[in-house]
Amino acid sequence: MDLFGDLRRMNKRQLYYQVLNFAMIVSSALMIWKGLIVITGSESPIVVVLSGSMEPAFHRGDLLFLTNFHDDPIRAGEIVVFKVEGRDIPIVHRVIKVHEKGNGNIKFLTKGDNNEVDDRGLYKEGQNWLEKKDVVGRARGFLPYVGMVTIIMNDYPKFKDI
């Protein structure tokens, strides 16, 4: 496949049309993503489950849809996606304990359904509880195994070049 040869054979109008089409696709995808961020209140409205720690509720490769409305209280039993300082990848786990103080401050503890112990070992050193500021979103729905494409591309970089 000779991509540059194909480009050289196009006249200027065809090339301009192809570049314009590509720009429209990219800008449409970005607008949809930004619109989802605004509608859901989450910095990352769609995430892929990367491990088996939440089985049987969610499996590796499931695509989760998130919302993060700050007015909604966090409750035990909810599945949240959170970021921990020092880790780049968000974690999907269930809230197992919630502590509400009189001043409205809420702290909570999480655990993967398939894990033996709670997540205190995952939090930054000296942190025993999560706060609302750590939450990226709450799981509201999912599509099973749709995110496997992302996992395969990360686990096997050769597939990116196909």
JSON list of C-alpha atoms in Angstrom, two decimals:
[
{"chain": "A", "resi": 1, "resn": "MET", "atom": "CA", "xyz": [0.00, 0.00, 0.00]},
{"chain": "A", "resi": 2, "resn": "ASP", "atom": "CA", "xyz": [1.65, 3.21, -1.19]},
{"chain": "A", "resi": 3, "resn": "LEU", "atom": "CA", "xyz": [-0.11, 6.01, 0.71]},
{"chain": "A", "resi": 4, "resn": "PHE", "atom": "CA", "xyz": [2.17, 8.79, -0.50]},
{"chain": "A", "resi": 5, "resn": "GLY", "atom": "CA", "xyz": [1.86, 7.59, -4.10]},
{"chain": "A", "resi": 6, "resn": "ASP", "atom": "CA", "xyz": [-1.93, 7.80, -3.78]},
{"chain": "A", "resi": 7, "resn": "LEU", "atom": "CA", "xyz": [-1.64, 11.33, -2.38]},
{"chain": "A", "resi": 8, "resn": "ARG", "atom": "CA", "xyz": [0.64, 12.42, -5.24]},
{"chain": "A", "resi": 9, "resn": "ARG", "atom": "CA", "xyz": [-1.84, 11.11, -7.81]},
{"chain": "A", "resi": 10, "resn": "MET", "atom": "CA", "xyz": [-4.72, 13.17, -6.37]},
{"chain": "A", "resi": 11, "resn": "ASN", "atom": "CA", "xyz": [-5.43, 16.56, -7.82]},
{"chain": "A", "resi": 12, "resn": "LYS", "atom": "CA", "xyz": [-5.41, 19.52, -5.43]},
{"chain": "A", "resi": 13, "resn": "ARG", "atom": "CA", "xyz": [-9.18, 19.59, -5.05]},
{"chain": "A", "resi": 14, "resn": "GLN", "atom": "CA", "xyz": [-9.37, 15.89, -4.07]},
{"chain": "A", "resi": 15, "resn": "LEU", "atom": "CA", "xyz": [-6.53, 16.29, -1.58]},
{"chain": "A", "resi": 16, "resn": "TYR", "atom": "CA", "xyz": [-8.17, 19.37, -0.06]},
{"chain": "A", "resi": 17, "resn": "TYR", "atom": "CA", "xyz": [-11.46, 17.45, 0.21]},
{"chain": "A", "resi": 18, "resn": "GLN", "atom": "CA", "xyz": [-9.76, 14.50, 1.98]},
{"chain": "A", "resi": 19, "resn": "VAL", "atom": "CA", "xyz": [-7.96, 16.78, 4.46]},
{"chain": "A", "resi": 20, "resn": "LEU", "atom": "CA", "xyz": [-11.21, 18.65, 5.13]},
{"chain": "A", "resi": 21, "resn": "ASN", "atom": "CA", "xyz": [-13.11, 15.38, 5.71]},
{"chain": "A", "resi": 22, "resn": "PHE", "atom": "CA", "xyz": [-10.46, 14.17, 8.15]},
{"chain": "A", "resi": 23, "resn": "ALA", "atom": "CA", "xyz": [-10.53, 17.51, 10.02]},
{"chain": "A", "resi": 24, "resn": "MET", "atom": "CA", "xyz": [-14.35, 17.32, 10.27]},
{"chain": "A", "resi": 25, "resn": "ILE", "atom": "CA", "xyz": [-14.20, 13.80, 11.72]},
{"chain": "A", "resi": 26, "resn": "VAL", "atom": "CA", "xyz": [-11.59, 14.78, 14.32]},
{"chain": "A", "resi": 27, "resn": "SER", "atom": "CA", "xyz": [-13.38, 17.99, 15.31]},
{"chain": "A", "resi": 28, "resn": "SER", "atom": "CA", "xyz": [-16.75, 16.18, 15.55]},
{"chain": "A", "resi": 29, "resn": "ALA", "atom": "CA", "xyz": [-15.24, 13.55, 17.85]},
{"chain": "A", "resi": 30, "resn": "LEU", "atom": "CA", "xyz": [-13.74, 16.26, 20.06]},
{"chain": "A", "resi": 31, "resn": "MET", "atom": "CA", "xyz": [-17.04, 18.15, 20.22]},
{"chain": "A", "resi": 32, "resn": "ILE", "atom": "CA", "xyz": [-18.92, 14.98, 21.18]},
{"chain": "A", "resi": 33, "resn": "TRP", "atom": "CA", "xyz": [-16.33, 14.22, 23.90]},
{"chain": "A", "resi": 34, "resn": "LYS", "atom": "CA", "xyz": [-16.49, 17.77, 25.32]},
{"chain": "A", "resi": 35, "resn": "GLY", "atom": "CA", "xyz": [-20.30, 17.67, 25.19]},
{"chain": "A", "resi": 36, "resn": "LEU", "atom": "CA", "xyz": [-20.29, 14.42, 27.17]},
{"chain": "A", "resi": 37, "resn": "ILE", "atom": "CA", "xyz": [-17.99, 16.02, 29.76]},
{"chain": "A", "resi": 38, "resn": "VAL", "atom": "CA", "xyz": [-20.44, 18.91, 30.21]},
{"chain": "A", "resi": 39, "resn": "ILE", "atom": "CA", "xyz": [-23.56, 16.71, 30.28]},
{"chain": "A", "resi": 40, "resn": "THR", "atom": "CA", "xyz": [-22.15, 14.10, 32.70]},
{"chain": "A", "resi": 41, "resn": "GLY", "atom": "CA", "xyz": [-20.10, 16.40, 34.93]},
{"chain": "A", "resi": 42, "resn": "SER", "atom": "CA", "xyz": [-17.21, 13.92, 34.67]},
{"chain": "A", "resi": 43, "resn": "GLU", "atom": "CA", "xyz": [-13.74, 14.71, 33.35]},
{"chain": "A", "resi": 44, "resn": "SER", "atom": "CA", "xyz": [-13.78, 11.25, 31.78]},
{"chain": "A", "resi": 45, "resn": "PRO", "atom": "CA", "xyz": [-17.35, 10.21, 30.94]},
{"chain": "A", "resi": 46, "resn": "ILE", "atom": "CA", "xyz": [-16.31, 6.85, 29.45]},
{"chain": "A", "resi": 47, "resn": "VAL", "atom": "CA", "xyz": [-13.68, 4.48, 30.88]},
{"chain": "A", "resi": 48, "resn": "VAL", "atom": "CA", "xyz": [-12.53, 0.93, 30.19]},
{"chain": "A", "resi": 49, "resn": "VAL", "atom": "CA", "xyz": [-12.22, -1.61, 33.02]},
{"chain": "A", "resi": 50, "resn": "LEU", "atom": "CA", "xyz": [-8.57, -2.68, 32.90]},
{"chain": "A", "resi": 51, "resn": "SER", "atom": "CA", "xyz": [-8.44, -5.46, 35.50]},
{"chain": "A", "resi": 52, "resn": "GLY", "atom": "CA", "xyz": [-10.56, -8.25, 36.94]},
{"chain": "A", "resi": 53, "resn": "SER", "atom": "CA", "xyz": [-10.82, -6.66, 40.39]},
{"chain": "A", "resi": 54, "resn": "MET", "atom": "CA", "xyz": [-14.54, -5.87, 39.95]},
{"chain": "A", "resi": 55, "resn": "GLU", "atom": "CA", "xyz": [-15.67, -9.30, 38.73]},
{"chain": "A", "resi": 56, "resn": "PRO", "atom": "CA", "xyz": [-18.40, -10.49, 38.61]},
{"chain": "A", "resi": 57, "resn": "ALA", "atom": "CA", "xyz": [-19.97, -7.00, 38.36]},
{"chain": "A", "resi": 58, "resn": "PHE", "atom": "CA", "xyz": [-17.63, -5.80, 35.60]},
{"chain": "A", "resi": 59, "resn": "HIS", "atom": "CA", "xyz": [-15.10, -7.72, 33.55]},
{"chain": "A", "resi": 60, "resn": "ARG", "atom": "CA", "xyz": [-11.85, -6.66, 31.97]},
{"chain": "A", "resi": 61, "resn": "GLY", "atom": "CA", "xyz": [-12.69, -4.75, 28.80]},
{"chain": "A", "resi": 62, "resn": "ASP", "atom": "CA", "xyz": [-16.14, -3.53, 29.84]},
{"chain": "A", "resi": 63, "resn": "LEU", "atom": "CA", "xyz": [-16.88, 0.06, 28.82]},
{"chain": "A", "resi": 64, "resn": "LEU", "atom": "CA", "xyz": [-18.37, 2.12, 31.68]},
{"chain": "A", "resi": 65, "resn": "PHE", "atom": "CA", "xyz": [-20.47, 5.26, 31.35]},
{"chain": "A", "resi": 66, "resn": "LEU", "atom": "CA", "xyz": [-19.92, 7.72, 34.20]},
{"chain": "A", "resi": 67, "resn": "THR", "atom": "CA", "xyz": [-21.60, 10.73, 35.74]},
{"chain": "A", "resi": 68, "resn": "ASN", "atom": "CA", "xyz": [-20.21, 12.97, 38.46]},
{"chain": "A", "resi": 69, "resn": "PHE", "atom": "CA", "xyz": [-22.82, 15.34, 39.79]},
{"chain": "A", "resi": 70, "resn": "HIS", "atom": "CA", "xyz": [-21.37, 16.88, 42.95]},
{"chain": "A", "resi": 71, "resn": "ASP", "atom": "CA", "xyz": [-24.77, 17.34, 44.60]},
{"chain": "A", "resi": 72, "resn": "ASP", "atom": "CA", "xyz": [-25.41, 13.57, 44.71]},
{"chain": "A", "resi": 73, "resn": "PRO", "atom": "CA", "xyz": [-24.18, 12.05, 47.97]},
{"chain": "A", "resi": 74, "resn": "ILE", "atom": "CA", "xyz": [-21.82, 9.09, 47.77]},
{"chain": "A", "resi": 75, "resn": "ARG", "atom": "CA", "xyz": [-23.36, 5.96, 49.29]},
{"chain": "A", "resi": 76, "resn": "ALA", "atom": "CA", "xyz": [-21.99, 2.57, 50.32]},
{"chain": "A", "resi": 77, "resn": "GLY", "atom": "CA", "xyz": [-22.50, 0.06, 47.53]},
{"chain": "A", "resi": 78, "resn": "GLU", "atom": "CA", "xyz": [-21.99, 2.56, 44.69]},
{"chain": "A", "resi": 79, "resn": "ILE", "atom": "CA", "xyz": [-19.33, 1.86, 42.10]},
{"chain": "A", "resi": 80, "resn": "VAL", "atom": "CA", "xyz": [-16.99, 4.83, 41.68]},
{"chain": "A", "resi": 81, "resn": "VAL", "atom": "CA", "xyz": [-14.05, 5.60, 39.47]},
{"chain": "A", "resi": 82, "resn": "PHE", "atom": "CA", "xyz": [-11.33, 7.47, 41.32]},
{"chain": "A", "resi": 83, "resn": "LYS", "atom": "CA", "xyz": [-7.82, 8.79, 40.80]},
{"chain": "A", "resi": 84, "resn": "VAL", "atom": "CA", "xyz": [-5.12, 8.52, 43.42]},
{"chain": "A", "resi": 85, "resn": "GLU", "atom": "CA", "xyz": [-2.26, 10.97, 43.60]},
{"chain": "A", "resi": 86, "resn": "GLY", "atom": "CA", "xyz": [0.81, 9.42, 41.98]},
{"chain": "A", "resi": 87, "resn": "ARG", "atom": "CA", "xyz": [-1.18, 7.08, 39.70]},
{"chain": "A", "resi": 88, "resn": "ASP", "atom": "CA", "xyz": [-2.12, 7.96, 36.14]},
{"chain": "A", "resi": 89, "resn": "ILE", "atom": "CA", "xyz": [-4.84, 5.36, 35.59]},
{"chain": "A", "resi": 90, "resn": "PRO", "atom": "CA", "xyz": [-8.22, 5.71, 37.32]},
{"chain": "A", "resi": 91, "resn": "ILE", "atom": "CA", "xyz": [-9.47, 2.79, 39.42]},
{"chain": "A", "resi": 92, "resn": "VAL", "atom": "CA", "xyz": [-12.99, 1.30, 39.30]},
{"chain": "A", "resi": 93, "resn": "HIS", "atom": "CA", "xyz": [-14.11, -0.03, 42.72]},
{"chain": "A", "resi": 94, "resn": "ARG", "atom": "CA", "xyz": [-17.11, -0.20, 45.04]},
{"chain": "A", "resi": 95, "resn": "VAL", "atom": "CA", "xyz": [-17.65, 2.09, 48.06]},
{"chain": "A", "resi": 96, "resn": "ILE", "atom": "CA", "xyz": [-17.78, -0.09, 51.18]},
{"chain": "A", "resi": 97, "resn": "LYS", "atom": "CA", "xyz": [-17.79, 2.51, 54.00]},
{"chain": "A", "resi": 98, "resn": "VAL", "atom": "CA", "xyz": [-18.87, 6.15, 54.16]},
{"chain": "A", "resi": 99, "resn": "HIS", "atom": "CA", "xyz": [-18.08, 8.60, 56.98]},
{"chain": "A", "resi": 100, "resn": "GLU", "atom": "CA", "xyz": [-20.08, 11.82, 57.03]},
{"chain": "A", "resi": 101, "resn": "LYS", "atom": "CA", "xyz": [-19.04, 14.58, 59.39]},
{"chain": "A", "resi": 102, "resn": "GLY", "atom": "CA", "xyz": [-21.31, 17.28, 60.78]},
{"chain": "A", "resi": 103, "resn": "ASN", "atom": "CA", "xyz": [-19.73, 19.92, 58.53]},
{"chain": "A", "resi": 104, "resn": "GLY", "atom": "CA", "xyz": [-20.83, 17.99, 55.42]},
{"chain": "A", "resi": 105, "resn": "ASN", "atom": "CA", "xyz": [-17.37, 16.57, 54.72]},
{"chain": "A", "resi": 106, "resn": "ILE", "atom": "CA", "xyz": [-17.60, 13.01, 53.37]},
{"chain": "A", "resi": 107, "resn": "LYS", "atom": "CA", "xyz": [-14.84, 10.43, 53.36]},
{"chain": "A", "resi": 108, "resn": "PHE", "atom": "CA", "xyz": [-15.18, 6.90, 52.05]},
{"chain": "A", "resi": 109, "resn": "LEU", "atom": "CA", "xyz": [-13.35, 3.61, 51.61]},
{"chain": "A", "resi": 110, "resn": "THR", "atom": "CA", "xyz": [-13.38, 1.45, 48.47]},
{"chain": "A", "resi": 111, "resn": "LYS", "atom": "CA", "xyz": [-12.68, -2.17, 47.57]},
{"chain": "A", "resi": 112, "resn": "GLY", "atom": "CA", "xyz": [-12.73, -4.25, 44.42]},
{"chain": "A", "resi": 113, "resn": "ASP", "atom": "CA", "xyz": [-15.46, -6.90, 44.50]},
{"chain": "A", "resi": 114, "resn": "ASN", "atom": "CA", "xyz": [-12.90, -9.57, 43.57]},
{"chain": "A", "resi": 115, "resn": "ASN", "atom": "CA", "xyz": [-10.23, -8.35, 46.05]},
{"chain": "A", "resi": 116, "resn": "GLU", "atom": "CA", "xyz": [-9.64, -9.76, 49.53]},
{"chain": "A", "resi": 117, "resn": "VAL", "atom": "CA", "xyz": [-8.79, -6.42, 51.20]},
{"chain": "A", "resi": 118, "resn": "ASP", "atom": "CA", "xyz": [-9.86, -2.79, 50.93]},
{"chain": "A", "resi": 119, "resn": "ASP", "atom": "CA", "xyz": [-8.02, -0.21, 48.83]},
{"chain": "A", "resi": 120, "resn": "ARG", "atom": "CA", "xyz": [-5.97, 1.53, 51.52]},
{"chain": "A", "resi": 121, "resn": "GLY", "atom": "CA", "xyz": [-2.87, -0.04, 49.99]},
{"chain": "A", "resi": 122, "resn": "LEU", "atom": "CA", "xyz": [-3.67, 1.69, 46.67]},
{"chain": "A", "resi": 123, "resn": "TYR", "atom": "CA", "xyz": [-4.15, 5.16, 48.12]},
{"chain": "A", "resi": 124, "resn": "LYS", "atom": "CA", "xyz": [-1.20, 7.53, 48.46]},
{"chain": "A", "resi": 125, "resn": "GLU", "atom": "CA", "xyz": [0.99, 6.99, 51.49]},
{"chain": "A", "resi": 126, "resn": "GLY", "atom": "CA", "xyz": [-0.70, 8.16, 54.69]},
{"chain": "A", "resi": 127, "resn": "GLN", "atom": "CA", "xyz": [-4.15, 8.38, 53.06]},
{"chain": "A", "resi": 128, "resn": "ASN", "atom": "CA", "xyz": [-6.77, 6.09, 54.60]},
{"chain": "A", "resi": 129, "resn": "TRP", "atom": "CA", "xyz": [-9.92, 7.50, 52.99]},
{"chain": "A", "resi": 130, "resn": "LEU", "atom": "CA", "xyz": [-10.98, 9.00, 49.68]},
{"chain": "A", "resi": 131, "resn": "GLU", "atom": "CA", "xyz": [-12.81, 12.31, 49.35]},
{"chain": "A", "resi": 132, "resn": "LYS", "atom": "CA", "xyz": [-15.20, 13.62, 46.70]},
{"chain": "A", "resi": 133, "resn": "LYS", "atom": "CA", "xyz": [-12.32, 15.44, 45.00]},
{"chain": "A", "resi": 134, "resn": "ASP", "atom": "CA", "xyz": [-10.75, 12.05, 44.18]},
{"chain": "A", "resi": 135, "resn": "VAL", "atom": "CA", "xyz": [-13.83, 10.81, 42.29]},
{"chain": "A", "resi": 136, "resn": "VAL", "atom": "CA", "xyz": [-13.76, 10.93, 38.48]},
{"chain": "A", "resi": 137, "resn": "GLY", "atom": "CA", "xyz": [-17.29, 9.56, 38.20]},
{"chain": "A", "resi": 138, "resn": "ARG", "atom": "CA", "xyz": [-19.85, 6.95, 39.20]},
{"chain": "A", "resi": 139, "resn": "ALA", "atom": "CA", "xyz": [-20.79, 4.02, 37.03]},
{"chain": "A", "resi": 140, "resn": "ARG", "atom": "CA", "xyz": [-24.26, 4.48, 35.52]},
{"chain": "A", "resi": 141, "resn": "GLY", "atom": "CA", "xyz": [-24.14, 1.89, 32.74]},
{"chain": "A", "resi": 142, "resn": "PHE", "atom": "CA", "xyz": [-21.82, -0.34, 30.77]},
{"chain": "A", "resi": 143, "resn": "LEU", "atom": "CA", "xyz": [-21.28, -2.19, 27.50]},
{"chain": "A", "resi": 144, "resn": "PRO", "atom": "CA", "xyz": [-19.63, -5.59, 28.01]},
{"chain": "A", "resi": 145, "resn": "TYR", "atom": "CA", "xyz": [-16.21, -6.17, 26.44]},
{"chain": "A", "resi": 146, "resn": "VAL", "atom": "CA", "xyz": [-16.41, -3.20, 24.03]},
{"chain": "A", "resi": 147, "resn": "GLY", "atom": "CA", "xyz": [-13.20, -1.77, 25.52]},
{"chain": "A", "resi": 148, "resn": "MET", "atom": "CA", "xyz": [-11.14, -4.87, 24.69]},
{"chain": "A", "resi": 149, "resn": "VAL", "atom": "CA", "xyz": [-9.86, -3.06, 21.60]},
{"chain": "A", "resi": 150, "resn": "THR", "atom": "CA", "xyz": [-8.17, -0.51, 23.89]},
{"chain": "A", "resi": 151, "resn": "ILE", "atom": "CA", "xyz": [-6.67, -3.24, 26.08]},
{"chain": "A", "resi": 152, "resn": "ILE", "atom": "CA", "xyz": [-5.36, -5.20, 23.08]},
{"chain": "A", "resi": 153, "resn": "MET", "atom": "CA", "xyz": [-3.75, -2.07, 21.63]},
{"chain": "A", "resi": 154, "resn": "ASN", "atom": "CA", "xyz": [-2.05, -1.32, 24.98]},
{"chain": "A", "resi": 155, "resn": "ASP", "atom": "CA", "xyz": [-0.99, -4.90, 25.72]},
{"chain": "A", "resi": 156, "resn": "TYR", "atom": "CA", "xyz": [0.13, -5.70, 22.17]},
{"chain": "A", "resi": 157, "resn": "PRO", "atom": "CA", "xyz": [1.55, -2.55, 20.52]},
{"chain": "A", "resi": 158, "resn": "LYS", "atom": "CA", "xyz": [2.08, -4.46, 17.25]},
{"chain": "A", "resi": 159, "resn": "PHE", "atom": "CA", "xyz": [-1.68, -4.21, 16.61]},
{"chain": "A", "resi": 160, "resn": "LYS", "atom": "CA", "xyz": [-1.45, -0.40, 16.50]},
{"chain": "A", "resi": 161, "resn": "ASP", "atom": "CA", "xyz": [0.57, -0.60, 13.30]},
{"chain": "A", "resi": 162, "resn": "ILE", "atom": "CA", "xyz": [-1.89, -2.81, 11.40]}
]
